[in-house]
Short mmCIF file of C-alpha atoms and ligand atoms in Angstrom, two decimals:
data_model
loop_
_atom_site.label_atom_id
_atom_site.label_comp_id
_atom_site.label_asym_id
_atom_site.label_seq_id
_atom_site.Cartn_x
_atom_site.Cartn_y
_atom_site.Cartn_z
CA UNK A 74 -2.72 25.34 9.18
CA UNK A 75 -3.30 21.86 10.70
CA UNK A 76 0.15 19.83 12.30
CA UNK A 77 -0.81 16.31 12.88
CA UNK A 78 1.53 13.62 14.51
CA UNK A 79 0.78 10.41 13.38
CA UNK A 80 1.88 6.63 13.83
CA UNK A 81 1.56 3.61 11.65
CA UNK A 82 2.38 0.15 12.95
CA UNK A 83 0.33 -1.71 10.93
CA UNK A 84 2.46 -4.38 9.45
CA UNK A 85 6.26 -4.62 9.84
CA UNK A 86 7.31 -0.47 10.08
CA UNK A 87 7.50 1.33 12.74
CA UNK A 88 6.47 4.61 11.59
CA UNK A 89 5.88 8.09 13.02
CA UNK A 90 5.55 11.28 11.06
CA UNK A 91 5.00 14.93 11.40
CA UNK A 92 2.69 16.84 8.68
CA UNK A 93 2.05 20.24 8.37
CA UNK A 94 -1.32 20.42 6.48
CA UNK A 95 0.86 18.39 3.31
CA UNK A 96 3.98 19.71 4.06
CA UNK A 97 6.19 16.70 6.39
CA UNK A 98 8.29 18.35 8.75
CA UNK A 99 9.53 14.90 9.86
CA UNK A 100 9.06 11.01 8.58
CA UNK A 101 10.90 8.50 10.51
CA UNK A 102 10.56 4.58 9.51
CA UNK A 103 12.03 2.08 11.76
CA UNK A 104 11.61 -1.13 9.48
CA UNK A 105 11.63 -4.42 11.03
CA UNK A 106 12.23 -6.37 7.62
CA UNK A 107 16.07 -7.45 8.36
CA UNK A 108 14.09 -9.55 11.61
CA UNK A 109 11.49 -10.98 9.79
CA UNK A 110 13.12 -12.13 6.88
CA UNK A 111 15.06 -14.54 9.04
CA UNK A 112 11.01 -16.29 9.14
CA UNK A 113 10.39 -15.68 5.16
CA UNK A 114 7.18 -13.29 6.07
CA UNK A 115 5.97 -11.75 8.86
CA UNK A 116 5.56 -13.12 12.25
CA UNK A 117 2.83 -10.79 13.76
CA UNK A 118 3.81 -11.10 17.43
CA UNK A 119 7.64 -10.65 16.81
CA UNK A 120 5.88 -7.52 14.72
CA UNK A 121 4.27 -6.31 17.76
CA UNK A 122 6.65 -6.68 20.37
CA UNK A 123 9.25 -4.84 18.19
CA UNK A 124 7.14 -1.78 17.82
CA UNK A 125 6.55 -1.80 21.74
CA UNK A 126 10.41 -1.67 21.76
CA UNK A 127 10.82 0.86 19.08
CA UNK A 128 7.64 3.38 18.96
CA UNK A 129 8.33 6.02 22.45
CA UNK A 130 12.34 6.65 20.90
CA UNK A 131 10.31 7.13 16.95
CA UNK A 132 8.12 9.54 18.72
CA UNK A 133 10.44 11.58 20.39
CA UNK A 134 12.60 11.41 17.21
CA UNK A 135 9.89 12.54 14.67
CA UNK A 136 9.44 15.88 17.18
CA UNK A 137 13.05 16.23 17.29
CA UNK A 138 13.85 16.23 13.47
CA UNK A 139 10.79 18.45 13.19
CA UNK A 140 12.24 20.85 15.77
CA UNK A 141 8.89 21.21 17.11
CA UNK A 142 7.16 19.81 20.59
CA UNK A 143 3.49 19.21 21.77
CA UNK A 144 2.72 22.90 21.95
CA UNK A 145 3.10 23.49 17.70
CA UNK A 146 0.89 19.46 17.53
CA UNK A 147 -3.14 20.00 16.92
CA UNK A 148 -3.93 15.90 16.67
CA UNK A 149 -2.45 12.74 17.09
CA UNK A 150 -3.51 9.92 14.80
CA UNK A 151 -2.77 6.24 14.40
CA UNK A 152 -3.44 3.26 11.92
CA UNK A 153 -6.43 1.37 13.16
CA UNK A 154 -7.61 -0.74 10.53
CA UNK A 155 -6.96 -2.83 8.54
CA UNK A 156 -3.68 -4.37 9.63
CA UNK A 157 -2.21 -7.27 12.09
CA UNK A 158 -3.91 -6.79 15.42
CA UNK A 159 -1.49 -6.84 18.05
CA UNK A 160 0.91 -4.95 15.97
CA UNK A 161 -1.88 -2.07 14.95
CA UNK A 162 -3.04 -2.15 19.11
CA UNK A 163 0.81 -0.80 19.52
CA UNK A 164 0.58 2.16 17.61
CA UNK A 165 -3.12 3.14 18.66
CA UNK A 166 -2.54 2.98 22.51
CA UNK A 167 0.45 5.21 21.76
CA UNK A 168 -1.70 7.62 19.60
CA UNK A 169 -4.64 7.32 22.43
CA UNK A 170 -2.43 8.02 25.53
CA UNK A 171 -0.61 10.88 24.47
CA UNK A 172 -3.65 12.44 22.66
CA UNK A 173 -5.31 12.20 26.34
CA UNK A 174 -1.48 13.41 27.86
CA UNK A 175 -1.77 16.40 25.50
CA UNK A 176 -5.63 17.00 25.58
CA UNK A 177 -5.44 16.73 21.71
CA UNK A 178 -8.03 15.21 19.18
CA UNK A 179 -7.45 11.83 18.51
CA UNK A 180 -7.99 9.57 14.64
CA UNK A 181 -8.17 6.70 14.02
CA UNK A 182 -7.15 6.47 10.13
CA UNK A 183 -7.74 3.73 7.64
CA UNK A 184 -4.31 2.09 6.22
CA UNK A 185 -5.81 2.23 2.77
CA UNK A 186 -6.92 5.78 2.93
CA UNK A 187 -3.36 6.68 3.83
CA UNK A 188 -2.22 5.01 0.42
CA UNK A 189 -4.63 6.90 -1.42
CA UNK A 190 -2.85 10.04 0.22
CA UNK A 191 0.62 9.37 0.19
CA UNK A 192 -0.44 11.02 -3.56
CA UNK A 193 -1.49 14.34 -1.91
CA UNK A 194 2.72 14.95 -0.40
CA UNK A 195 4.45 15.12 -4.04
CA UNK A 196 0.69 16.48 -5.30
CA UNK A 197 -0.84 19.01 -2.75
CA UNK A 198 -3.32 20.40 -5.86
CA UNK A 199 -4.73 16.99 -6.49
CA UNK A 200 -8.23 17.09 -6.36
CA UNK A 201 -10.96 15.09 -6.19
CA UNK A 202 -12.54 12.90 -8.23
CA UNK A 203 -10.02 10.37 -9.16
CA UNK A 204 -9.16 6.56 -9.47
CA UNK A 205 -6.87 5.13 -7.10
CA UNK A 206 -5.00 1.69 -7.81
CA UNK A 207 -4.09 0.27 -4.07
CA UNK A 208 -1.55 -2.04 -4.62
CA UNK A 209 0.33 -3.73 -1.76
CA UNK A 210 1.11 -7.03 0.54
CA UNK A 211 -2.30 -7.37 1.48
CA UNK A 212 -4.89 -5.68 -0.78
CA UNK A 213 -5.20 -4.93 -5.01
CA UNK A 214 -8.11 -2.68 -5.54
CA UNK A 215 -9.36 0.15 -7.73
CA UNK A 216 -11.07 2.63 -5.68
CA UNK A 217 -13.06 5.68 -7.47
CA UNK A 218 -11.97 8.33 -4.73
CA UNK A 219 -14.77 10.94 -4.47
CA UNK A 220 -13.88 12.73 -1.52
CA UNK A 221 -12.44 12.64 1.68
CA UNK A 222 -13.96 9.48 3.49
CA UNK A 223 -16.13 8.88 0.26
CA UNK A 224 -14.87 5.78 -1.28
CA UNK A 225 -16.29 3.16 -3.71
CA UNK A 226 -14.65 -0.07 -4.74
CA UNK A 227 -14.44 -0.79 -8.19
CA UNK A 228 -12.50 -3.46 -8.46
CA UNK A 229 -10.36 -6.60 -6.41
CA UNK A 230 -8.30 -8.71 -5.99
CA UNK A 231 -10.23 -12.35 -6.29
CA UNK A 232 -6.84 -14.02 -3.97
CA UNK A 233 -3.33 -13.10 -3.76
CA UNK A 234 -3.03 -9.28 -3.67
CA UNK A 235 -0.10 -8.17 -6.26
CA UNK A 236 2.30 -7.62 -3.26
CA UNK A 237 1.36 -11.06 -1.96
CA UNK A 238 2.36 -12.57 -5.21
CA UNK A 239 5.41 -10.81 -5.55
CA UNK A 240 6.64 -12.28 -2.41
CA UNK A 241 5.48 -15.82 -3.19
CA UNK A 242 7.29 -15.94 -6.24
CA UNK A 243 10.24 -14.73 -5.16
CA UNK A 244 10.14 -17.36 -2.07
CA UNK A 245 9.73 -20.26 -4.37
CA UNK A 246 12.42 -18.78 -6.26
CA UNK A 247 14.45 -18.81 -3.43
CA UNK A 248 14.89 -14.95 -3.77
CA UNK A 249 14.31 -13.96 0.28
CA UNK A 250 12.00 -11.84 1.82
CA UNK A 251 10.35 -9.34 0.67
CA UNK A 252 10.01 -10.80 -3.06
CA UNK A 253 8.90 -6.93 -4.49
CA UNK A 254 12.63 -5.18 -4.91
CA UNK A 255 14.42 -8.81 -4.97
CA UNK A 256 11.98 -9.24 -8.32
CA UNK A 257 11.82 -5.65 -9.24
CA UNK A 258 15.76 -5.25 -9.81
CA UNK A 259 16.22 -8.94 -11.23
CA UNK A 260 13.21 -8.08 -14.15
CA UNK A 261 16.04 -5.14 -15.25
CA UNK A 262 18.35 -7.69 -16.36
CA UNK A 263 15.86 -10.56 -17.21
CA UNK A 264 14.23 -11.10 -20.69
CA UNK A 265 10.35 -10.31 -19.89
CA UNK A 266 8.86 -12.33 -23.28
CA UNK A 267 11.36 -15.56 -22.24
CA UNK A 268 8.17 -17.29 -20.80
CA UNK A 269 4.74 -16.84 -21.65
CA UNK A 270 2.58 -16.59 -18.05
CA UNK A 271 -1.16 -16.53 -17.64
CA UNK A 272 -2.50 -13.23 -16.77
CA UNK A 273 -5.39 -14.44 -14.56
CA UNK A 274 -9.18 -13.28 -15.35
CA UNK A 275 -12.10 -13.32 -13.42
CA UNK A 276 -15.30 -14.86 -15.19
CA UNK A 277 -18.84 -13.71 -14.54
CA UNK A 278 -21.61 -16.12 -14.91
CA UNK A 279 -23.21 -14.68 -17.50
CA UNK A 280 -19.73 -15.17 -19.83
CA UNK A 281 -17.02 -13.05 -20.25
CA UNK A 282 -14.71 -11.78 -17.96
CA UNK A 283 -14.86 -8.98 -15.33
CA UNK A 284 -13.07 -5.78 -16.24
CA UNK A 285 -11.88 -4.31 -12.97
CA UNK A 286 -11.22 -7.73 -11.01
CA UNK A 287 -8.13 -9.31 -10.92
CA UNK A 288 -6.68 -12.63 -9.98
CA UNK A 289 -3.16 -13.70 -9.43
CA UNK A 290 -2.90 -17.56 -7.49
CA UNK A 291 -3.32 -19.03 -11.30
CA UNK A 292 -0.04 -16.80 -12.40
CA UNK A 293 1.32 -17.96 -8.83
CA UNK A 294 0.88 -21.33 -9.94
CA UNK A 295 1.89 -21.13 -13.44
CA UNK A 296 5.89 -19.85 -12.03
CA UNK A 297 5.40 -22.34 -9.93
CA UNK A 298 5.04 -25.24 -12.42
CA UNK A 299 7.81 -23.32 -14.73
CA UNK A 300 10.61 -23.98 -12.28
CA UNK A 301 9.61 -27.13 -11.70
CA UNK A 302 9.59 -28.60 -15.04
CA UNK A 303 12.95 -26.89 -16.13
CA UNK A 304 14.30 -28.23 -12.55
CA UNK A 305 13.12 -32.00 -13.91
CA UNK A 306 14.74 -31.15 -17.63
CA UNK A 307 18.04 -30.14 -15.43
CA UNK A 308 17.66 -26.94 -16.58
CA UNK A 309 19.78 -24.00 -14.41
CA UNK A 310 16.96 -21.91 -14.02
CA UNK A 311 17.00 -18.52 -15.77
CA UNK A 312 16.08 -16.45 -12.24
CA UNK A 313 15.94 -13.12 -14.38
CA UNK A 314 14.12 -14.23 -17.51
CA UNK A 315 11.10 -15.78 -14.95
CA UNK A 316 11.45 -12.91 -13.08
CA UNK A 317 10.89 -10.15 -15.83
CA UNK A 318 8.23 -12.47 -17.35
CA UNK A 319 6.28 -12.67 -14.27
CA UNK A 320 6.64 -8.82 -13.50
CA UNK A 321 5.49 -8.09 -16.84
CA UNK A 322 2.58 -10.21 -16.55
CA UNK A 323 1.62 -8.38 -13.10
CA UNK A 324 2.14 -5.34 -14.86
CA UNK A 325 0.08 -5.59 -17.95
CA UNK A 326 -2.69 -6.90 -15.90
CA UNK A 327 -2.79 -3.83 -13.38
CA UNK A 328 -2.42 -1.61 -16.44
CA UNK A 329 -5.74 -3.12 -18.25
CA UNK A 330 -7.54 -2.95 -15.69
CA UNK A 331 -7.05 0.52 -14.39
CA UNK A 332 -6.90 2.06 -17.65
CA UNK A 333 -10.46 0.25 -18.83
CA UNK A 334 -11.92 1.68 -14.88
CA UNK A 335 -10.60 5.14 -15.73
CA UNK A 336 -12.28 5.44 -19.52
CA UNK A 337 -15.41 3.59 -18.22
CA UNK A 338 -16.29 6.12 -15.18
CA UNK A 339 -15.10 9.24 -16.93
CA UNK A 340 -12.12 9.97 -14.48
CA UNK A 341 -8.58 11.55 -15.94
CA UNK A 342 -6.61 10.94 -13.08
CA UNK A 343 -4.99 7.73 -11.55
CA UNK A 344 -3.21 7.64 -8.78
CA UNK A 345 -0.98 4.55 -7.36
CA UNK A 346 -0.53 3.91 -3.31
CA UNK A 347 0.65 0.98 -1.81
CA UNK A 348 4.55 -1.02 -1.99
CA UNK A 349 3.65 -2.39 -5.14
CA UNK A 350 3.37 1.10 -6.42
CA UNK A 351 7.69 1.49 -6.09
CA UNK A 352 7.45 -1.13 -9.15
CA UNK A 353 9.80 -0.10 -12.26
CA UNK A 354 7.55 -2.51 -14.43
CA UNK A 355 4.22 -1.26 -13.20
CA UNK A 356 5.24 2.62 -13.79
CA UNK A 357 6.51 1.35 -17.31
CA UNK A 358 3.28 -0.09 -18.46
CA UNK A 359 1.03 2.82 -16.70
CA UNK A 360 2.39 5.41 -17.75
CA UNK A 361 2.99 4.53 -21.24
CA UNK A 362 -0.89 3.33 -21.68
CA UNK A 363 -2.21 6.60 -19.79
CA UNK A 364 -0.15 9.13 -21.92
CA UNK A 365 -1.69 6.81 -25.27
CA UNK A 366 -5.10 7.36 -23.35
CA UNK A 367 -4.92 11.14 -22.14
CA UNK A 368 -5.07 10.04 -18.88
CA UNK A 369 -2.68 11.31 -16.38
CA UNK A 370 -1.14 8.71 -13.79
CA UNK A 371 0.64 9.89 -10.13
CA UNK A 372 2.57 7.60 -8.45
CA UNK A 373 4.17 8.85 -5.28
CA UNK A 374 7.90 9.11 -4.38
CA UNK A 375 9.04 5.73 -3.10
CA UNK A 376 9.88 6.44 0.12
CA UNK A 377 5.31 7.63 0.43
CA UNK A 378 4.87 4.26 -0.96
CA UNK A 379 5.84 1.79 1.26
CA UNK A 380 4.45 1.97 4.67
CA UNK A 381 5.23 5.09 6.25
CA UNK A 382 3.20 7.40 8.93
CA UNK A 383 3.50 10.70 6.62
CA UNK A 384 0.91 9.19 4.59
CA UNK A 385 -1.20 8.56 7.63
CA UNK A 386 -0.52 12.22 9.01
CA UNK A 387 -1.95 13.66 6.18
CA UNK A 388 -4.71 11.76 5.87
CA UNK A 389 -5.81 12.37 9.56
CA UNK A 390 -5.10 16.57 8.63
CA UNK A 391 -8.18 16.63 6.25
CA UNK A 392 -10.52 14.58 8.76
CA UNK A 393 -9.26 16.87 11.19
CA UNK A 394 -10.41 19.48 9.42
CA UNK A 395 -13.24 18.56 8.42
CA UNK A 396 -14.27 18.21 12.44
CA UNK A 397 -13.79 14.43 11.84
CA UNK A 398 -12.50 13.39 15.79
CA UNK A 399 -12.73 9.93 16.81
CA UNK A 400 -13.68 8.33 20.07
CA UNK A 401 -11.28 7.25 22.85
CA UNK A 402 -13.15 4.02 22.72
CA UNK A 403 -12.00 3.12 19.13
CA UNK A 404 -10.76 -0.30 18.84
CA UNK A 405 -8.93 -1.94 15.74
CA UNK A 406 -9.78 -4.31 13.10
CA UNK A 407 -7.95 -6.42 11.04
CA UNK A 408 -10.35 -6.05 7.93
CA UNK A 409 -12.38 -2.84 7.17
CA UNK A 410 -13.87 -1.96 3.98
CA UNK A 411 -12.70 1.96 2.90
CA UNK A 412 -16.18 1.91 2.05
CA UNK A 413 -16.84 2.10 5.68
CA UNK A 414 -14.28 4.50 6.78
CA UNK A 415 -16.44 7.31 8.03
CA UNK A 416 -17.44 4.59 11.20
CA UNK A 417 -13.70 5.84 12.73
CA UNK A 418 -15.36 9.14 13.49
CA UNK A 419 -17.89 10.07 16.32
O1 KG4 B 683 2.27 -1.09 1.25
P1 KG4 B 683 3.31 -1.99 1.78
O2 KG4 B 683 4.63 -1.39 2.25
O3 KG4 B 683 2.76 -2.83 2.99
C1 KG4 B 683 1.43 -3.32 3.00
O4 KG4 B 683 0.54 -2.52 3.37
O5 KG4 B 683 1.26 -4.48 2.57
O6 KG4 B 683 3.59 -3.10 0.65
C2 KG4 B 683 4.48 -4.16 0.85
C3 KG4 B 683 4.47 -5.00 -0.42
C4 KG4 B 683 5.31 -6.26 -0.30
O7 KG4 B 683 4.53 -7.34 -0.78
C5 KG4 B 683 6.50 -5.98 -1.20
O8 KG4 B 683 7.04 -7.16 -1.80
C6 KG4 B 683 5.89 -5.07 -2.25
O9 KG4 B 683 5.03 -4.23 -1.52
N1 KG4 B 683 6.89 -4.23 -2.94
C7 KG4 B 683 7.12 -4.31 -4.26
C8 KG4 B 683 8.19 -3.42 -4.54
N2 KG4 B 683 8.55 -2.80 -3.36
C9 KG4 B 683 7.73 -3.32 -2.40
N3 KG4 B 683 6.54 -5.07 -5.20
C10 KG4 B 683 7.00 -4.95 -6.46
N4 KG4 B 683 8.04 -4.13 -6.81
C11 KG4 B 683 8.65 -3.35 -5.89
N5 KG4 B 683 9.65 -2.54 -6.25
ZN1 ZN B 684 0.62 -0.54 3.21
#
């Protein structure tokens, strides 16, 4: 049995968990949200200096709720990649200093990866292989998981990730910040065929479009030009209607795409990671599709998938035990392929 502390301070939550191989003894999120929707988005330095203020009380509160201390912890691991910079240097010095404090192995875990197993807490048996759909603020992809570290990308974004696109529709719907929820909860009362929106493909040169790829500034755009024209007829604008429209839109999208990647490279199992994943349209559309498919779809409980450090933790237990340890010298980077994720570990 493996117990990993880990913290995640890669965006705008301050987050430190305990897990107990996938069992989380504690999970404590300290979300800086309320701040930086004064801004509408993120302001990274605000983000770092408020997980300096926050992270040494998270840490001693995550061991408290767990009712355990350093003797019962065999690693400490923090987000190092990809994330805001200052913000993700926060969380690794923490996760450096007290691994040397402690004379514990130290990880350096990829955001992504601890998406893909935020799936692994509500399903300990799921095993490898499987398709992941990553959907949050700053990345769409379809990954084709094959093991632990062992990670191919299918398919992209070609711009906005879905999160991304979320939140700049609800801005120029004047909705606040972040657009996800605000939209999500609007689309329940909204009319989702009221306006027909452009889904967004990807062409290849040699004609045709590409299956896996996705593409979501045109949709952007197309809301966009919606409000303005019914703002010019004097229109009251219909928030929910353009708001379940667009959603759906999103939704189908993700759906096509996923489903098409699963049937093409023979895998029965999709899992969703990443804020996007907490969407009621998304797990509409998925779910319904996979059951007429065969396939089976897991998305994780919503609190696994927004940011959160349980995720993290239980990543960093199978590298752990797998002897994956990485160097005291790691540094972090605000773009790493998950392709590349085995370059963490010495
Ligand atoms: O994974 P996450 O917490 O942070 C990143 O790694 O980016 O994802 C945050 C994103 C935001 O863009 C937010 O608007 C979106 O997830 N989000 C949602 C929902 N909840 C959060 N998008 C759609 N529907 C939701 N219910
Ligand atoms: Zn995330």
């Amino acid at each position: 049995m493996t117990t990993v502390l880990a913290i995640e301070t890669s965006c705008d939550e301050t987050a430190v968990a305990i897990v107990n191989n996938r069992d989380v003894c504690s999970n404590v999120v300290a979300s800086q949200i309320s701040i930086h929707k004064n801004y509408g988005g993120v302001v990274p330095e605000v983000a770092s200096r408020l997980h300096l203020e926050t992270i040494n009380s998270l840490i001693a509160l995550a061991l408290e709720q767990a009712q355990l201390d350093w003797k019962a912890i065999d690693g400490v691991a923090a987000t190092c990649a990809p994330g805001l910079v200052g913000a993700l240097l926060v969380g690794l010095t923490a996760a450096k200093t007290l691994s040397m404090v402690h004379s514990l192995p130290f990880l350096g875990i990829h955001h992504l990866e601890g998406h893909i197993y935020a799936n692994y807490l509500s399903e300990p048996t799921l095993e490898t292989p499987f398709l992941s759909l990553l959907v949050s603020g700053g990345h769409t992809s379809l990954i084709y998981v094959k093991d632990c570290g062992v990670y191919e990308n299918l398919g992209a974004t070609r711009d906005d990730a879905a999160g991304e696109a979320f939140d700049k529709v609800a801005r120029l719907l004047k909705l606040g910040y972040p657009g996800g929820p605000i939209i999500d909860q609007l689309a329940q009362q909204g009319n989702s065929s009221a306006f027909k929106l452009p889904e967004g493909r990807v062409s290849l040169p040699e004609g045709g479009y590409h299956p896996y790829d996705a593409s979501f500034s045109g949709l952007k755009t197309a809301v966009s030009r919606l409000v303005q024209q019914l703002e010019k007829d004097h229109h009251v604008i219909p928030v929910a209607d353009v708001a379940a429209s667009f959603q759906d839109t999103v939704a189908r999208a993700l759906t096509k795409r996923a489903i098409s990647c699963a049937l093409d490279y023979g895998l029965n199992t999709i899992t969703v990671g990443g804020g996007v994943a907490a969407n009621s349209g998304l797990r509409k559309h998925l779910l319904a599709a996979a059951e007429a498919h065969n396939l089976r779809v897991l998305f994780p409980p919503l609190k696994y998938c927004t940011d959160n450090a349980a995720m993290i933790a239980c990543c960093a237990t199978d590298h752990l035990n797998r002897g994956h340890i990485s160097s005291l010298n790691l540094g972090v980077e605000s773009r790493l392929s998950l392709s590349q994720v085995m370059k963490l570990y010495d």
